Short mmCIF file of C-alpha atoms in Angstrom, two decimals:
data_model
loop_
_atom_site.label_atom_id
_atom_site.label_comp_id
_atom_site.label_asym_id
_atom_site.label_seq_id
_atom_site.Cartn_x
_atom_site.Cartn_y
_atom_site.Cartn_z
CA MET A 1 -21.76 -19.25 29.65
CA ASN A 2 -18.56 -17.29 30.40
CA GLN A 3 -16.88 -18.76 27.31
CA THR A 4 -19.80 -17.62 25.16
CA LEU A 5 -19.63 -14.09 26.56
CA SER A 6 -15.87 -14.02 26.02
CA ALA A 7 -16.25 -15.17 22.43
CA ASN A 8 -18.91 -12.52 21.78
CA LYS A 9 -16.66 -9.86 23.24
CA ARG A 10 -13.76 -10.90 21.00
CA LEU A 11 -16.05 -10.86 17.98
CA ARG A 12 -17.34 -7.41 18.91
CA VAL A 13 -13.80 -6.00 19.18
CA THR A 14 -12.71 -7.64 15.92
CA ALA A 15 -15.75 -6.30 14.11
CA ALA A 16 -15.06 -2.82 15.48
CA VAL A 17 -11.49 -2.89 14.19
CA LEU A 18 -12.65 -4.04 10.76
CA LEU A 19 -15.36 -1.39 10.51
CA ILE A 20 -12.89 1.36 11.53
CA ALA A 21 -10.43 0.13 8.88
CA VAL A 22 -13.20 0.22 6.27
CA LEU A 23 -14.17 3.76 7.24
CA ALA A 24 -10.52 4.89 7.23
CA GLY A 25 -10.05 3.39 3.82
CA ALA A 26 -13.11 5.06 2.36
CA VAL A 27 -12.04 8.49 3.55
CA ALA A 28 -8.45 7.88 2.42
CA LEU A 29 -9.76 7.00 -1.02
CA MET A 30 -11.81 10.22 -1.19
CA ARG A 31 -8.78 12.20 -0.10
CA GLY A 32 -6.72 10.63 -2.86
CA ASN A 33 -9.35 11.67 -5.43
CA ASP A 34 -9.41 15.20 -4.04
CA ALA A 35 -5.61 15.41 -4.26
CA GLN A 36 -5.77 14.60 -7.96
CA SER A 37 -8.27 17.38 -8.65
CA GLY A 38 -5.95 20.02 -7.16
CA GLU A 39 -4.95 21.49 -3.83
CA ALA A 40 -6.75 23.97 -1.64
CA SER A 41 -7.33 27.49 -2.93
CA PRO A 42 -4.53 29.88 -1.97
CA THR A 43 -7.21 32.36 -0.96
CA ALA A 44 -8.63 29.95 1.57
CA ALA A 45 -5.19 29.26 2.98
CA ALA A 46 -4.37 32.94 3.13
CA SER A 47 -7.60 33.71 4.97
CA ALA A 48 -6.68 31.31 7.77
CA PRO A 49 -6.20 33.08 11.12
CA ALA A 50 -2.67 34.16 11.91
CA PRO A 51 -0.56 32.01 14.31
CA ALA A 52 -0.45 32.92 17.99
CA SER A 53 2.34 32.52 20.50
CA ALA A 54 0.67 29.60 22.28
CA SER A 55 1.47 26.17 20.84
CA ALA A 56 -1.45 24.29 19.36
CA PRO A 57 -2.27 20.65 20.00
CA ALA A 58 -0.55 18.33 17.54
CA PRO A 59 -2.86 16.87 14.86
CA VAL A 60 -3.99 13.32 15.46
CA PRO A 61 -1.95 11.00 13.15
CA VAL A 62 -3.93 9.21 10.48
CA PRO A 63 -2.88 7.66 7.15
CA ALA A 64 -1.55 10.42 4.90
CA PRO A 65 -3.00 10.83 1.41
CA GLY A 66 -1.20 8.64 -1.08
CA SER A 67 0.63 6.65 1.61
CA ALA A 68 0.82 2.87 1.40
CA THR A 69 -1.46 2.61 4.46
CA ALA A 70 -4.11 4.88 2.93
CA ARG A 71 -4.01 3.05 -0.36
CA THR A 72 -4.31 -0.34 1.33
CA LEU A 73 -7.21 0.83 3.50
CA ALA A 74 -8.90 2.40 0.48
CA ALA A 75 -8.66 -0.87 -1.41
CA THR A 76 -10.01 -2.75 1.59
CA ALA A 77 -12.91 -0.33 1.96
CA ALA A 78 -13.80 -0.52 -1.72
CA ALA A 79 -13.76 -4.31 -1.60
CA ALA A 80 -15.67 -4.65 1.65
CA ALA A 81 -18.19 -1.80 1.20
CA PRO A 82 -21.74 -3.05 1.91
CA SER A 83 -24.11 -3.32 -1.02
CA SER A 84 -27.86 -3.64 -1.17
CA ASN A 85 -29.53 -7.03 -1.56
CA ALA A 86 -30.63 -6.09 -5.06
CA THR A 87 -27.10 -5.16 -6.09
CA ALA A 88 -25.65 -8.30 -4.55
CA LYS A 89 -28.25 -10.41 -6.31
CA SER A 90 -27.60 -8.76 -9.68
CA GLN A 91 -23.85 -9.26 -9.23
CA SER A 92 -24.26 -12.91 -8.38
CA ASN A 93 -26.33 -13.40 -11.52
CA SER A 94 -23.97 -11.48 -13.79
CA PRO A 95 -21.75 -13.76 -15.92
CA GLN A 96 -19.20 -10.98 -16.28
CA THR A 97 -18.89 -10.55 -12.48
CA GLN A 98 -18.63 -14.27 -11.92
CA ALA A 99 -15.84 -14.43 -14.50
CA THR A 100 -13.74 -11.88 -12.60
CA ALA A 101 -13.66 -13.85 -9.34
CA ILE A 102 -10.10 -14.72 -8.31
CA ALA A 103 -10.99 -16.59 -5.11
CA THR A 104 -14.25 -17.55 -3.44
CA LEU A 105 -15.42 -18.88 -0.08
CA GLY A 106 -19.08 -19.68 -0.40
CA ALA A 107 -20.78 -16.41 -1.28
CA VAL A 108 -17.69 -14.38 -0.33
CA ARG A 109 -15.35 -13.49 -3.18
CA VAL A 110 -12.17 -11.61 -4.02
CA ASP A 111 -12.53 -10.28 -7.55
CA ARG A 112 -9.94 -9.21 -10.08
CA ASP A 113 -10.41 -5.47 -9.45
CA GLU A 114 -9.73 -5.83 -5.73
CA LEU A 115 -6.59 -7.84 -6.38
CA MET A 116 -5.44 -5.26 -8.94
CA ARG A 117 -5.90 -2.44 -6.42
CA GLN A 118 -3.82 -4.29 -3.86
CA LEU A 119 -1.04 -5.06 -6.34
CA GLN A 120 -0.93 -1.50 -7.69
CA ALA A 121 -0.50 -0.18 -4.14
CA LEU A 122 2.77 -2.13 -3.80
CA PRO A 123 6.20 -0.86 -4.90
CA PRO A 124 7.34 -2.45 -8.20
CA GLN A 125 9.98 -4.59 -6.50
CA ALA A 126 7.54 -5.93 -3.89
CA ARG A 127 4.97 -6.58 -6.63
CA GLN A 128 7.49 -8.62 -8.60
CA GLN A 129 8.46 -10.60 -5.53
CA LEU A 130 4.82 -11.39 -4.82
CA GLN A 131 4.27 -12.44 -8.42
CA ASP A 132 7.14 -14.90 -8.08
CA ASN A 133 5.81 -16.13 -4.73
CA ARG A 134 2.63 -17.99 -5.63
CA ALA A 135 2.29 -19.50 -2.17
CA GLY A 136 2.44 -16.06 -0.54
CA LEU A 137 -0.14 -14.66 -2.93
CA GLU A 138 -2.52 -17.53 -2.27
CA GLN A 139 -2.00 -17.09 1.47
CA TRP A 140 -3.04 -13.43 1.14
CA LEU A 141 -6.17 -14.45 -0.83
CA ARG A 142 -7.17 -16.97 1.87
CA ALA A 143 -6.65 -14.37 4.61
CA ARG A 144 -8.71 -11.81 2.65
CA LEU A 145 -11.55 -14.31 2.20
CA ALA A 146 -11.54 -15.00 5.95
CA GLU A 147 -11.70 -11.26 6.71
CA LYS A 148 -14.61 -10.72 4.35
CA ALA A 149 -16.44 -13.76 5.74
CA LEU A 150 -16.00 -12.37 9.25
CA ILE A 151 -17.36 -8.98 8.16
CA GLU A 152 -20.43 -10.61 6.62
CA GLN A 153 -20.97 -12.68 9.76
CA ALA A 154 -20.74 -9.60 11.98
CA ARG A 155 -23.17 -7.66 9.77
CA ALA A 156 -25.63 -10.53 9.78
CA GLN A 157 -25.73 -10.25 13.58
CA GLY A 158 -26.09 -6.46 13.48
CA TRP A 159 -22.75 -5.99 15.15
CA GLN A 160 -22.24 -2.61 13.51
CA ASP A 161 -25.20 -1.30 15.53
CA GLN A 162 -23.56 -2.02 18.90
CA PRO A 163 -23.26 1.26 20.88
CA ASP A 164 -19.54 0.86 21.57
CA ILE A 165 -18.82 0.15 17.92
CA ARG A 166 -20.85 3.15 16.79
CA ARG A 167 -18.87 5.36 19.18
CA ALA A 168 -15.57 3.93 17.91
CA VAL A 169 -16.58 4.46 14.29
CA GLN A 170 -17.69 8.02 15.03
CA ALA A 171 -14.41 8.81 16.79
CA ALA A 172 -12.43 7.38 13.88
CA GLU A 173 -14.50 9.38 11.39
CA GLU A 174 -13.92 12.60 13.32
CA ARG A 175 -10.16 12.06 13.39
CA ILE A 176 -9.99 11.25 9.69
CA VAL A 177 -12.18 14.16 8.64
CA MET A 178 -10.24 16.56 10.87
CA GLN A 179 -6.83 15.48 9.54
CA SER A 180 -8.01 15.36 5.94
CA TYR A 181 -9.41 18.88 6.11
CA LEU A 182 -6.37 20.19 7.96
CA ASP A 183 -4.12 18.73 5.27
CA SER A 184 -6.18 20.42 2.57
CA VAL A 185 -5.93 23.90 4.10
CA SER A 186 -2.24 23.61 5.02
CA ARG A 187 -0.86 21.91 1.91
CA ALA A 188 2.23 23.59 0.49
CA PRO A 189 1.82 25.20 -2.95
CA ASP A 190 2.90 23.14 -5.95
CA GLY A 191 5.75 25.54 -6.71
CA TYR A 192 7.30 25.21 -3.26
CA PRO A 193 10.17 24.91 -2.70
CA THR A 194 11.80 26.86 -5.51
CA ASN A 195 15.29 26.09 -6.73
CA ALA A 196 16.56 28.98 -4.64
CA ASP A 197 14.87 27.49 -1.55
CA LEU A 198 16.50 24.13 -2.25
CA GLN A 199 19.94 25.66 -2.71
CA ALA A 200 19.61 27.59 0.54
CA ALA A 201 18.50 24.46 2.41
CA TYR A 202 21.42 22.55 0.90
CA GLU A 203 23.89 25.16 2.14
CA ARG A 204 22.40 25.01 5.64
CA ALA A 205 22.51 21.20 5.66
CA LYS A 206 26.11 20.88 4.43
CA PRO A 207 27.54 20.13 7.90
CA GLN A 208 25.20 17.13 8.12
CA LEU A 209 25.92 16.10 4.52
CA THR A 210 29.69 15.88 4.95
CA VAL A 211 31.09 12.45 4.06
CA PRO A 212 34.37 11.46 5.78
CA ALA A 213 37.34 10.21 3.80
CA GLN A 214 36.95 6.64 2.59
CA TYR A 215 39.89 4.24 2.42
CA HIS A 216 39.82 1.15 0.19
CA VAL A 217 41.79 -1.33 2.30
CA SER A 218 42.82 -4.96 1.91
CA GLN A 219 44.51 -7.02 4.62
CA ILE A 220 46.34 -10.24 5.44
CA PHE A 221 45.46 -11.21 9.00
CA LEU A 222 47.38 -13.60 11.24
CA PRO A 223 45.78 -14.29 14.65
CA ALA A 224 48.01 -14.02 17.73
CA PRO A 225 46.39 -13.28 21.12
CA LEU A 226 48.51 -10.92 23.23
CA GLY A 227 48.60 -13.32 26.17
CA ASP A 228 50.24 -16.11 24.14
CA ALA A 229 53.90 -15.16 23.77
CA ASP A 230 54.79 -18.12 21.55
CA ALA A 231 51.89 -17.45 19.18
CA VAL A 232 52.80 -13.75 19.01
CA ALA A 233 56.44 -14.52 18.17
CA ALA A 234 55.52 -17.02 15.45
CA ALA A 235 52.88 -14.74 13.92
CA ARG A 236 55.27 -11.75 13.95
CA LYS A 237 57.90 -13.69 12.05
CA GLN A 238 55.38 -14.91 9.48
CA ALA A 239 53.86 -11.41 9.14
CA GLN A 240 57.27 -9.83 8.49
CA ASP A 241 57.97 -12.37 5.78
CA LEU A 242 54.58 -11.84 4.12
CA ALA A 243 54.96 -8.04 4.29
CA LYS A 244 58.29 -8.23 2.42
CA ARG A 245 56.73 -10.47 -0.24
CA ALA A 246 53.70 -8.15 -0.59
CA GLN A 247 55.90 -5.06 -0.89
CA ALA A 248 57.98 -6.56 -3.68
CA PRO A 249 57.46 -5.15 -7.20
CA LYS A 250 54.61 -6.78 -9.10
CA ALA A 251 53.53 -8.71 -5.96
CA ASP A 252 50.02 -10.21 -6.05
CA PHE A 253 48.59 -9.08 -2.72
CA ALA A 254 45.23 -10.75 -3.36
CA ALA A 255 46.86 -14.13 -4.01
CA LEU A 256 48.96 -13.83 -0.84
CA ALA A 257 45.84 -12.99 1.17
CA GLN A 258 43.89 -15.91 -0.25
CA ALA A 259 46.72 -18.28 0.60
CA ASN A 260 47.74 -16.96 4.04
CA SER A 261 45.11 -14.70 5.64
CA ARG A 262 43.08 -16.18 8.49
CA ASP A 263 40.27 -13.63 8.21
CA GLU A 264 37.43 -15.82 6.93
CA THR A 265 35.25 -12.86 5.92
CA THR A 266 37.76 -11.28 3.52
CA ARG A 267 40.15 -14.07 2.50
CA ALA A 268 38.00 -15.26 -0.43
CA GLN A 269 38.01 -11.67 -1.82
CA GLY A 270 41.80 -11.42 -1.62
CA GLY A 271 41.61 -9.67 1.74
CA ASP A 272 39.48 -6.83 0.32
CA ILE A 273 37.67 -4.95 3.10
CA GLY A 274 36.21 -2.32 0.76
CA PHE A 275 35.86 1.42 1.29
CA VAL A 276 35.73 2.26 4.99
CA PRO A 277 36.18 5.46 7.04
CA LEU A 278 38.99 5.53 9.59
CA ALA A 279 36.48 5.21 12.42
CA GLN A 280 35.65 1.64 11.30
CA LEU A 281 39.27 0.51 11.53
CA THR A 282 40.95 -0.58 14.75
CA PRO A 283 42.82 2.16 16.64
CA GLU A 284 46.17 0.57 15.73
CA MET A 285 45.39 0.69 11.99
CA ARG A 286 44.15 4.27 11.76
CA PRO A 287 47.45 6.22 11.92
CA VAL A 288 49.10 3.71 9.57
CA VAL A 289 46.38 3.85 6.91
CA GLN A 290 46.12 7.63 7.20
CA GLN A 291 49.78 7.99 6.19
CA MET A 292 49.61 5.56 3.25
CA LYS A 293 49.22 6.37 -0.44
CA ALA A 294 47.27 4.35 -2.97
CA GLY A 295 49.24 1.17 -3.77
CA ASP A 296 51.27 1.16 -0.53
CA VAL A 297 51.64 -1.99 1.60
CA SER A 298 52.27 -1.53 5.31
CA ALA A 299 54.62 -3.25 7.68
CA PRO A 300 52.89 -5.67 10.09
CA VAL A 301 50.49 -3.85 12.40
CA GLN A 302 49.86 -5.55 15.75
CA SER A 303 46.46 -5.40 17.45
CA ALA A 304 44.99 -7.27 20.37
CA ALA A 305 43.78 -9.98 17.94
CA GLY A 306 46.96 -10.48 15.93
CA PHE A 307 48.96 -8.99 13.04
CA HIS A 308 47.58 -7.12 10.01
CA ILE A 309 49.39 -6.44 6.75
CA LEU A 310 47.49 -3.66 5.03
CA LYS A 311 47.29 -2.46 1.44
CA LEU A 312 45.65 0.82 0.46
CA THR A 313 44.06 0.38 -2.97
CA ALA A 314 42.33 3.76 -3.33
CA LEU A 315 41.37 6.86 -1.38
CA GLN A 316 38.25 9.02 -1.59
CA PRO A 317 38.86 12.38 0.13
CA ALA A 318 36.30 13.82 2.50
CA GLY A 319 33.59 15.86 0.83
CA VAL A 320 29.95 16.87 0.79
CA THR A 321 27.19 14.80 -0.77
CA PRO A 322 26.36 16.38 -4.16
CA PHE A 323 23.22 18.47 -4.43
CA ASP A 324 21.70 16.24 -7.10
CA GLN A 325 21.81 13.24 -4.77
CA VAL A 326 19.84 14.91 -1.99
CA SER A 327 17.59 17.42 -3.80
CA GLN A 328 14.52 15.16 -3.74
CA GLN A 329 14.91 14.43 -0.03
CA LEU A 330 15.36 18.14 0.66
CA ARG A 331 12.25 18.98 -1.36
CA ALA A 332 10.13 16.48 0.57
CA ALA A 333 11.51 17.69 3.92
CA LEU A 334 10.82 21.36 3.13
CA ARG A 335 7.27 20.66 1.96
CA SER A 336 6.56 18.59 5.06
CA GLN A 337 8.01 21.26 7.34
CA ARG A 338 5.99 24.01 5.68
CA GLN A 339 2.76 22.03 5.91
CA GLU A 340 3.36 21.25 9.57
CA LEU A 341 3.92 24.93 10.38
CA ALA A 342 0.85 25.97 8.38
CA ALA A 343 -1.30 23.37 10.11
CA ARG A 344 -0.13 24.52 13.53
CA ALA A 345 -0.82 28.15 12.65
CA TYR A 346 -4.28 27.26 11.36
CA MET A 347 -5.15 25.43 14.60
CA GLU A 348 -3.84 28.29 16.72
CA GLY A 349 -5.84 30.72 14.61
CA LEU A 350 -9.02 28.80 15.30
CA LEU A 351 -8.40 29.09 19.03
CA ASN A 352 -7.66 32.81 18.76
CA ALA A 353 -10.74 33.49 16.63
CA GLY A 354 -12.97 33.38 19.71
CA THR A 355 -12.88 33.28 23.49
CA VAL A 356 -12.03 29.95 25.07
CA SER A 357 -13.98 29.29 28.26
CA ILE A 358 -13.31 26.31 30.55
CA ASP A 359 -15.70 25.43 33.37
CA GLY A 360 -13.34 24.43 36.18
CA ALA A 361 -16.10 23.04 38.41
CA ALA A 362 -17.47 20.84 35.65
CA LEU A 363 -13.94 19.69 34.83
CA ASN A 364 -13.29 18.69 38.43
CA ALA A 365 -16.62 16.91 38.61
CA ALA A 366 -15.80 14.92 35.49
CA PHE A 367 -12.51 13.82 37.00
CA GLU A 368 -14.18 12.81 40.24
CA GLN A 369 -16.85 10.87 38.40
CA SER A 370 -14.29 9.03 36.26
CA THR A 371 -12.23 8.20 39.35
CA ALA A 372 -15.29 6.83 41.14
CA ALA A 373 -16.21 4.73 38.11
CA THR A 374 -12.73 3.22 37.82
CA PRO A 375 -12.36 0.06 39.92
CA GLY A 376 -9.48 0.12 42.34
CA PRO A 377 -6.74 -2.51 42.64
CA ALA A 378 -7.99 -5.90 43.72
CA SER A 379 -7.38 -6.65 47.39
CA VAL A 380 -5.28 -9.67 48.30
CA ALA A 381 -6.62 -11.85 51.07
CA ARG A 382 -4.01 -12.68 53.68
CA ALA A 383 -3.98 -15.76 55.83
CA PRO A 384 -4.45 -15.05 59.51
#
């Protein structure tokens, strides 16, 4: 009996999660359609109450319009939306509908349109990877069939009419409607930010956009732990000899590194470490590399691990990331910041539009009632 009740409880929770996802998807889909038709009227946004000094509660996070989550939920809702018996019967009898089925499990089906919606919601690279991964695609189809079969099973038992599920669905609907409407009245105008706004933001962000100097370094590494005097002496002698050979005119540093370096990660590339800032080099290397010019080969540099013979191939001076490389990120950040401020001001304006009254006695009574209804910690029986 207890196992049956536990199974029913798990099914009830699973069905609630699925129904909430369906509702979220449906609203996300409607929001996407609204976004295509245009944003909120500037007059409506301008008529919003002015912000107050008090901070407003942060909006409840839900999938943003056009996000991958909203698109996925919208596709799920469209695929799993309930239909009437007459519609289901006409679809099952339609040769055209039957022909579009990609996968079936009894009467449950995943049709071509649903699969197309899912694929179109993916980035191009991910879509290509999934196309090349037939096993992964079939695994998704099997999982989707199982989800739809579970939804049908829950509906057949009237699970959507359970009081706790109805409350959960209502709460989810309220959050989605609230956030969707708040987004519509606080959305930044299409022309924002202007080029002047972007340039000003770029100037302010320059300290964070500074790129340190980059040094293109190659090395020949000979291990010699500091505690092993014999190993240090032998490695120093070999390093001095290799440094002289590498500093000779027309010396092939890459060939010397491939033949002698003991650094397994760079030896195959001729000792090439690549472009690195000074901070990524060991403390012993930094002053040496900083004084080198492109093409120079250093004398052996000793560190706690051994000896390094360094060659500086190229140098990129410190600078600021160009405007063109960050303009899109700046635009998105400014629009998001403006919408957040407008949403906060709109919420504060709603509070300031009237008089807020809080019944302290009723509030205390609610807390007392909730405390009385919450079971306390289980007592532990002690042996006498």
